mmCIF file of C-alpha atoms and ligand atoms in Angstrom:
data_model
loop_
_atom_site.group_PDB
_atom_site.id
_atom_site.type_symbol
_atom_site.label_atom_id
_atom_site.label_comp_id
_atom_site.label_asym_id
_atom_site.label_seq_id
_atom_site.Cartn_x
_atom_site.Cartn_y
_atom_site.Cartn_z
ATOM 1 C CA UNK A 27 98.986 86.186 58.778
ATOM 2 C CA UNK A 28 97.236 88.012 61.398
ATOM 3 C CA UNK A 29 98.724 89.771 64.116
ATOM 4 C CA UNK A 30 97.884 89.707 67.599
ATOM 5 C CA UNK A 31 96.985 93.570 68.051
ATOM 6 C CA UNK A 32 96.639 92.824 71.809
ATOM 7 C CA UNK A 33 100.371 91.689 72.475
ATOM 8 C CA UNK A 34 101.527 94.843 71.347
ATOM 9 C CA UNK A 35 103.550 96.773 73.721
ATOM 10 C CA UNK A 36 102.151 100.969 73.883
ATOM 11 C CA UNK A 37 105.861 102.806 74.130
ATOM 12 C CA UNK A 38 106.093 106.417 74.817
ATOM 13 C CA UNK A 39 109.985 106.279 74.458
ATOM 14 C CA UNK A 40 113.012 104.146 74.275
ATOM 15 C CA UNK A 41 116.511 105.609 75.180
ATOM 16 C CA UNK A 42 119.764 105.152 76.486
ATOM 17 C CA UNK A 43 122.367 103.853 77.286
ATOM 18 C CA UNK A 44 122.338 106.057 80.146
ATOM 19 C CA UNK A 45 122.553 105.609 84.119
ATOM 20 C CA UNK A 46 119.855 104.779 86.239
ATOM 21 C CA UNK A 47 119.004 108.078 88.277
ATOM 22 C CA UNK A 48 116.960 106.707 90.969
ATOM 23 C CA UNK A 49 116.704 103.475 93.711
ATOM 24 C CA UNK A 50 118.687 100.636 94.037
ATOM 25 C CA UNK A 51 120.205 100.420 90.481
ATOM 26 C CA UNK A 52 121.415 104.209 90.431
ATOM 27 C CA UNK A 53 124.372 104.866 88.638
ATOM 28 C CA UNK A 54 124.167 101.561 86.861
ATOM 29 C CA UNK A 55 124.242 102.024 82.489
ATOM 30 C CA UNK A 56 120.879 101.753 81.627
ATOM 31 C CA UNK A 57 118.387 101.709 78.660
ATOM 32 C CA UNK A 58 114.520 102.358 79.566
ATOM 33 C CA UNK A 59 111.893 101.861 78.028
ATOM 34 C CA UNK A 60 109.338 103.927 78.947
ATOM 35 C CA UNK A 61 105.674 102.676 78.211
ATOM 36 C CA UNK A 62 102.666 104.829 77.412
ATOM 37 C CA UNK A 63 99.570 105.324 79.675
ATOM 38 C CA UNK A 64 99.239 104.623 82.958
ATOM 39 C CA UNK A 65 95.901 104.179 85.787
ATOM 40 C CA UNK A 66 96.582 106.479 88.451
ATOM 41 C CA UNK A 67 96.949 110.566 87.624
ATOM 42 C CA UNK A 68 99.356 111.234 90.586
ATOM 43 C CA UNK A 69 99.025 115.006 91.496
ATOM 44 C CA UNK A 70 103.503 115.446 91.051
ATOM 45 C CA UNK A 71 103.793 113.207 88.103
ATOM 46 C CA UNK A 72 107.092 114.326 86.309
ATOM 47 C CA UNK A 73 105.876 111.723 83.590
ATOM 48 C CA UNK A 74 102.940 113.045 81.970
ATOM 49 C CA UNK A 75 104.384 112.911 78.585
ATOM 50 C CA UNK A 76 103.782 108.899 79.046
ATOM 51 C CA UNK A 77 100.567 109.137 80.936
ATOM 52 C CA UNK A 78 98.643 112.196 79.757
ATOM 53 C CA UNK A 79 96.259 110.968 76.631
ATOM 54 C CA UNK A 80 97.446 114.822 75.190
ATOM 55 C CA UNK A 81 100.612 112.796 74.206
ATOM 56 C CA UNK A 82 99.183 109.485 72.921
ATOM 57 C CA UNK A 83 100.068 110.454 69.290
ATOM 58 C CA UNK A 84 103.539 110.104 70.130
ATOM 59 C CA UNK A 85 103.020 107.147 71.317
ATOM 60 C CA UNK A 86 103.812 103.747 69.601
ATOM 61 C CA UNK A 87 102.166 100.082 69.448
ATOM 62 C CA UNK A 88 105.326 97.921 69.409
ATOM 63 C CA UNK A 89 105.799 94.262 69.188
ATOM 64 C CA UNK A 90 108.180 92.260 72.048
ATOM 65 C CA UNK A 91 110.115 92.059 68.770
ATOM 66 C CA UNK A 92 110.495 95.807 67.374
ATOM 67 C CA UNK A 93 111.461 97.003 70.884
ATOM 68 C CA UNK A 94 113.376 94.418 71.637
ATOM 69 C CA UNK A 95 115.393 95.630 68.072
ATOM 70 C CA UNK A 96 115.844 98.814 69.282
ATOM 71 C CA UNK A 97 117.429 97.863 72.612
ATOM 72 C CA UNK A 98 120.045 95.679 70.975
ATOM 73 C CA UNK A 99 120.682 98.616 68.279
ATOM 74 C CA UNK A 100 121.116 101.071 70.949
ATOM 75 C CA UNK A 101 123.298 98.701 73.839
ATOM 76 C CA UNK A 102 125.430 98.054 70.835
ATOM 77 C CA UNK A 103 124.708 94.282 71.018
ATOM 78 C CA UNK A 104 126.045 94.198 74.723
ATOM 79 C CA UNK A 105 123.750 92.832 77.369
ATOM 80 C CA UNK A 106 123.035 95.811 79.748
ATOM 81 C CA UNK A 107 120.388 96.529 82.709
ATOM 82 C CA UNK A 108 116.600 97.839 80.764
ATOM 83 C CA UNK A 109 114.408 99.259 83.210
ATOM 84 C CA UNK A 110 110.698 99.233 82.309
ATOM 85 C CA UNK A 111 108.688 102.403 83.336
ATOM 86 C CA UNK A 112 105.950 104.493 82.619
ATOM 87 C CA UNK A 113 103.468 105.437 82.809
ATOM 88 C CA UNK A 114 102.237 102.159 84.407
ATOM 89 C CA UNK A 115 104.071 99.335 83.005
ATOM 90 C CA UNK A 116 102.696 96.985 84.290
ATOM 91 C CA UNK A 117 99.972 97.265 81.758
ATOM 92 C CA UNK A 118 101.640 96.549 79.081
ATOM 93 C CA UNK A 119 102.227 92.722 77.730
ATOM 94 C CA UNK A 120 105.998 92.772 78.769
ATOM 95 C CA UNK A 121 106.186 88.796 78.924
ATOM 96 C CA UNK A 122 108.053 88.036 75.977
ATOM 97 C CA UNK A 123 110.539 90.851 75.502
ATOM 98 C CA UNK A 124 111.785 89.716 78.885
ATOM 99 C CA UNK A 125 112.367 86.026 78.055
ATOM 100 C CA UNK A 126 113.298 87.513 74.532
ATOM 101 C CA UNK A 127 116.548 89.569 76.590
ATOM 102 C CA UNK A 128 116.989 87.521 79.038
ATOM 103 C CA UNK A 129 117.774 84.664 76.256
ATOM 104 C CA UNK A 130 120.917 87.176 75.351
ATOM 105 C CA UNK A 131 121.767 87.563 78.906
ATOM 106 C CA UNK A 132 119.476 91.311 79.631
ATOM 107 C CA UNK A 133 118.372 92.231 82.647
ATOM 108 C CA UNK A 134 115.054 93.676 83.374
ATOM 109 C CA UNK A 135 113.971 95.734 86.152
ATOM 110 C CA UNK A 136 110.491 97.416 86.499
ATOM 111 C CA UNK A 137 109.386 100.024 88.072
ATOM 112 C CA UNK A 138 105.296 100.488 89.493
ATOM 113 C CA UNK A 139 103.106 101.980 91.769
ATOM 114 C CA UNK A 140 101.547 98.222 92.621
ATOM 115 C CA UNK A 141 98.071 98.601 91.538
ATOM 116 C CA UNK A 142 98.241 95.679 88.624
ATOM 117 C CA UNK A 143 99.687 92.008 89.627
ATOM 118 C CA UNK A 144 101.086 90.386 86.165
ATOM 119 C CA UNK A 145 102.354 86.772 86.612
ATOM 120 C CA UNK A 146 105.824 87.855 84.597
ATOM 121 C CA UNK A 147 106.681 89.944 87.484
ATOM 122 C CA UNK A 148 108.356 86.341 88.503
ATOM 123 C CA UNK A 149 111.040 86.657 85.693
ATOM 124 C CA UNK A 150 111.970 90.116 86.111
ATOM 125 C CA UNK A 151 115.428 90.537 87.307
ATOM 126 C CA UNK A 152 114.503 93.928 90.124
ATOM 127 C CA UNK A 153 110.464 95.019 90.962
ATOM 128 C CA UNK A 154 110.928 98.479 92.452
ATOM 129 C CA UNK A 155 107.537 98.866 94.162
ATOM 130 C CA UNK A 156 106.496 102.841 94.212
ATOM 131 C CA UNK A 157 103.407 103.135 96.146
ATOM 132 C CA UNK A 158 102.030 106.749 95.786
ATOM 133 C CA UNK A 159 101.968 108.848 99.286
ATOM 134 C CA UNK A 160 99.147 111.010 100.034
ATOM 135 C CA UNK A 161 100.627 114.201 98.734
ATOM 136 C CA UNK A 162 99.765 112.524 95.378
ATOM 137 C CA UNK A 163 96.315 112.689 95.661
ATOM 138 C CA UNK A 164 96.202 108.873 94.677
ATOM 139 C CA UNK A 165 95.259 105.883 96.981
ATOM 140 C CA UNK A 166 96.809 102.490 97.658
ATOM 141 C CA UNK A 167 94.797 99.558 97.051
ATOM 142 C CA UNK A 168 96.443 97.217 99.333
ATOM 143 C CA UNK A 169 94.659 93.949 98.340
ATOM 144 C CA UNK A 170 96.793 95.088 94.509
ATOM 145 C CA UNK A 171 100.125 95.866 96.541
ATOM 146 C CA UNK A 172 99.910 91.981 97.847
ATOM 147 C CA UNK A 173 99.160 90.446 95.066
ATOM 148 C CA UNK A 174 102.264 92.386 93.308
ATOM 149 C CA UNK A 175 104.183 90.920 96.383
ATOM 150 C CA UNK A 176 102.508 87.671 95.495
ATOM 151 C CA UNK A 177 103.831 87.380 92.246
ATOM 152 C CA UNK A 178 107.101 88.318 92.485
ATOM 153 C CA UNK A 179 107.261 85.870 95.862
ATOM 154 C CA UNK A 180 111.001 84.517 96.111
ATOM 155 C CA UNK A 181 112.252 85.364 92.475
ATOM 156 C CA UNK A 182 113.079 89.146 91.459
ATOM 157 C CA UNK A 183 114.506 91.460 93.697
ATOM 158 C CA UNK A 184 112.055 93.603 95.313
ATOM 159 C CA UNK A 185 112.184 96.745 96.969
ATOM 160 C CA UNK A 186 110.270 99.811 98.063
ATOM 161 C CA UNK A 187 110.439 103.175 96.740
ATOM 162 C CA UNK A 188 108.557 106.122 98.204
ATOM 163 C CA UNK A 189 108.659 109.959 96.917
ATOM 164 C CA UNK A 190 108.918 112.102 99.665
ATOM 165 C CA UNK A 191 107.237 115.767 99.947
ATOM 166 C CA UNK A 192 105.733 116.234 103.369
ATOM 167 C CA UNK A 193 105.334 114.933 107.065
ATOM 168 C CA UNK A 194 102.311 113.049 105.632
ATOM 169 C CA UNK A 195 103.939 111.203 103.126
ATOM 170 C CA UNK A 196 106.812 110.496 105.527
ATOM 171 C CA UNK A 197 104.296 108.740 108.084
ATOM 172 C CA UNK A 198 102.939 106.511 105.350
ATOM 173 C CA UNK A 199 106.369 105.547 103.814
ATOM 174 C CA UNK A 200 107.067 104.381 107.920
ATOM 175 C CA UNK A 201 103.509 102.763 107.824
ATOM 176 C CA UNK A 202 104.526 100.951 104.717
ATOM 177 C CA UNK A 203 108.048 100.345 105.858
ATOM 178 C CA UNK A 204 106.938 98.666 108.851
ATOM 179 C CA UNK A 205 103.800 96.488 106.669
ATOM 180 C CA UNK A 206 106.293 95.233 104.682
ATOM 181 C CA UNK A 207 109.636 94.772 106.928
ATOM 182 C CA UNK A 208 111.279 92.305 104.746
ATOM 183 C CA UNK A 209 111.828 94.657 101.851
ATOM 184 C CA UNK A 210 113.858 97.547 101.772
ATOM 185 C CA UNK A 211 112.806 100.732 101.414
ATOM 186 C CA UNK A 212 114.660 103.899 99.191
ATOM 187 C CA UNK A 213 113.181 107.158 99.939
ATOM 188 C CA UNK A 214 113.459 109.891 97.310
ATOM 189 C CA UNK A 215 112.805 113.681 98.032
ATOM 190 C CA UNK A 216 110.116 114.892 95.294
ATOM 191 C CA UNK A 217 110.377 117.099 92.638
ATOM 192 C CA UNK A 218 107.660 119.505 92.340
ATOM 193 C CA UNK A 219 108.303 120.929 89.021
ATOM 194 C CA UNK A 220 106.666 119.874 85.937
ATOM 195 C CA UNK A 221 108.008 118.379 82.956
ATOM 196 C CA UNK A 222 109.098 120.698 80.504
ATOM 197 C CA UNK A 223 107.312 121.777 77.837
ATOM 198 C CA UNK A 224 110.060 121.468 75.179
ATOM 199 C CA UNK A 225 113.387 119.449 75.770
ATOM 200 C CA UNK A 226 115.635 123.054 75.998
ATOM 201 C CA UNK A 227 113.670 123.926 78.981
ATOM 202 C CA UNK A 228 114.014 121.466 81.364
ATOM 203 C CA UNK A 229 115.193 123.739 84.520
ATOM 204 C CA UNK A 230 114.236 122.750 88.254
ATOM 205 C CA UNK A 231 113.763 123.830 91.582
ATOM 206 C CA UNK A 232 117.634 122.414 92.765
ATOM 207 C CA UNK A 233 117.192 124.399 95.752
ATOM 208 C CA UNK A 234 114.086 122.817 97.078
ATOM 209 C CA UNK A 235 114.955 119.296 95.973
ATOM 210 C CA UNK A 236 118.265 119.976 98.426
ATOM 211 C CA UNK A 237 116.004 121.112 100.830
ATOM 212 C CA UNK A 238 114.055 118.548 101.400
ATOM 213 C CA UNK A 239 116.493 115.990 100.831
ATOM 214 C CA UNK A 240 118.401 117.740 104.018
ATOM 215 C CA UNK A 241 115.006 117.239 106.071
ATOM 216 C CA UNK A 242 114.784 113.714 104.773
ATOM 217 C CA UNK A 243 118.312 112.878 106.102
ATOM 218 C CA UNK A 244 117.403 114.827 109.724
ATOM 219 C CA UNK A 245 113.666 112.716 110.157
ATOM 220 C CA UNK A 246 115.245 109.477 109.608
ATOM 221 C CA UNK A 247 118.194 109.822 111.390
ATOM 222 C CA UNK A 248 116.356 112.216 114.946
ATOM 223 C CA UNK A 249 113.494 108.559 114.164
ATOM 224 C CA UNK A 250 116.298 106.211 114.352
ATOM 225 C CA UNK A 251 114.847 104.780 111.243
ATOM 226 C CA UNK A 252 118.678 103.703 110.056
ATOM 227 C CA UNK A 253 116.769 100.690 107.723
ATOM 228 C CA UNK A 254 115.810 103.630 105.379
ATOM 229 C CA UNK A 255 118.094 104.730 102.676
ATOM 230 C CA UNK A 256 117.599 108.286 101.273
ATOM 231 C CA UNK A 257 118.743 108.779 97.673
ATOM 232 C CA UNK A 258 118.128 112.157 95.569
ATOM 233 C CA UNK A 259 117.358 111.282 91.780
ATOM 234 C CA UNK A 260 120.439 112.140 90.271
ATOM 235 C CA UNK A 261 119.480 112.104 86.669
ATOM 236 C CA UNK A 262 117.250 115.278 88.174
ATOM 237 C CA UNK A 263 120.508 116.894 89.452
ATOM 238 C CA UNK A 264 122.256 116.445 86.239
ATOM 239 C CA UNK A 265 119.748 117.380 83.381
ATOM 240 C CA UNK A 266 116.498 118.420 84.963
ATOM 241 C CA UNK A 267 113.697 117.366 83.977
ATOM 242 C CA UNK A 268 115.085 117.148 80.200
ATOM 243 C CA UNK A 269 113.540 113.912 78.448
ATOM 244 C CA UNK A 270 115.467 110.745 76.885
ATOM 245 C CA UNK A 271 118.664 110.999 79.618
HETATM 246 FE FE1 SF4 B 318 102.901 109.377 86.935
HETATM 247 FE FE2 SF4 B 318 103.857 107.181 88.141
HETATM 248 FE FE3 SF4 B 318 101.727 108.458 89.156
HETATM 249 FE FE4 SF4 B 318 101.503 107.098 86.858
HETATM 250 S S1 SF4 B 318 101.954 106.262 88.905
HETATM 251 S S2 SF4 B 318 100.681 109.161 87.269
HETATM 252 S S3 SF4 B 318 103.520 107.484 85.937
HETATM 253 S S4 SF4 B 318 103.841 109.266 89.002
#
């Protein structure tokens, strides 16, 4: 029998049980499953390990099947929330591990930038969209962002998610607050440091997170902007930027 090379699903890592740090699911038992590669090179990424083609050996071709193993084995057998990141996961052929969990009563959420549409993003359970502010060097493609919107029109629950390091990005997470008024919008103070280069060295800037988490709080309440919610990512406060937490 031949297999179909092209369903396989690239995984940098899978691990958990452990709680969602960041957005609308935070503090809510989680296992991720992080996939490999991704199309934009944002300037902060605190990701590289699953982006950066340095890192591709560790990297994994995976079938819905084989990750959807390794969930189960490490959930225990218990349904529980699996968020899909990256890297870009949207990239990946995620199709049939979601109907696969959702069959045993999973839920999915995923988490992207917005630059790929896939027609699954209908049966996911939460689409955090993450558009990438100007500090990242990247740029939106807006005519992408819609047709994300498009897909996921009336069935997952969508939100907005937009890292924070400057009165630039600030301006364009308003502009895209007020483009897209029917979503809501989590704003997340970034973390400049990169990812460590070994797991025992996974040490941040705390102060400067705090920092700008304190400005965050004074811009949108001095704007008025009281739609906004401001969330630090608290798997950041807790181990760093350690991997597999
Ligand atoms: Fe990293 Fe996300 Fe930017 Fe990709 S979109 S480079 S994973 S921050």
């Amino acid at each position: 029998m031949t297999s179909d090379r092209s369903a396989e699903i690239r995984v940098s890592e899978i691990f958990g049980p452990t709680i969602q740090g960041e957005g609308v699911l935070i503090g809510l038992p989680t296992v991720f499953v992080r996939t490999g590669g991704c199309d934009y090179r944002c300037s902060w990424c605190d990701s590289l390990h699953a982006v950066d083609s340095r890192y591709r050996d560790e990297w994994r071709a995976m079938s819905a099947e084989e990750v959807w193993r390794e969930i189960t084995r490490l959930s225990g057998g218990k349904s529980v929330m699996v968020s899909l990141s990256g890297g870009n996961p949207a990239i990946q052929p995620l199709g049939e591990l979601i109907a696969r969990g959702h069959s045993e009563g999973y839920r999915f959420a995923l988490e992207t930038q917005g630059s790929v549409a896939r027609a699954w993003f209908a049966d996911l359970d939460v689409l955090v969209l993450s558009p990438k502010p100007p500090s990242s060097s990247m740029e939106t493609d807006w005519q992408a962002f819609d047709a994300c919107l498009r897909m996921s029109e009336g069935r997952p629950q969508t939100v907005l998610k937009i890292v924070i390091f400057d009165e630039a990005d600030y301006a364009y997470a308003r502009a895209t607050a007020e483009r897209y008024p029917h979503l809501p919008v989590y704003l997340q103070p970034g973390n400049h440091t990169p990812p460590p280069a070994d797991d025992d060295d996974a040490t941040i800037d705390i102060d400067g997170v705090m920092e700008r988490m304190r400005w965050l709080v004074a811009k949108i309440t001095e704007d008025r902007w009281f739609e906004a919610r401001v969330l630090p990512q608290l798997h950041v406060l807790l181990w760093g930027n350690k991997r597999g937490v």
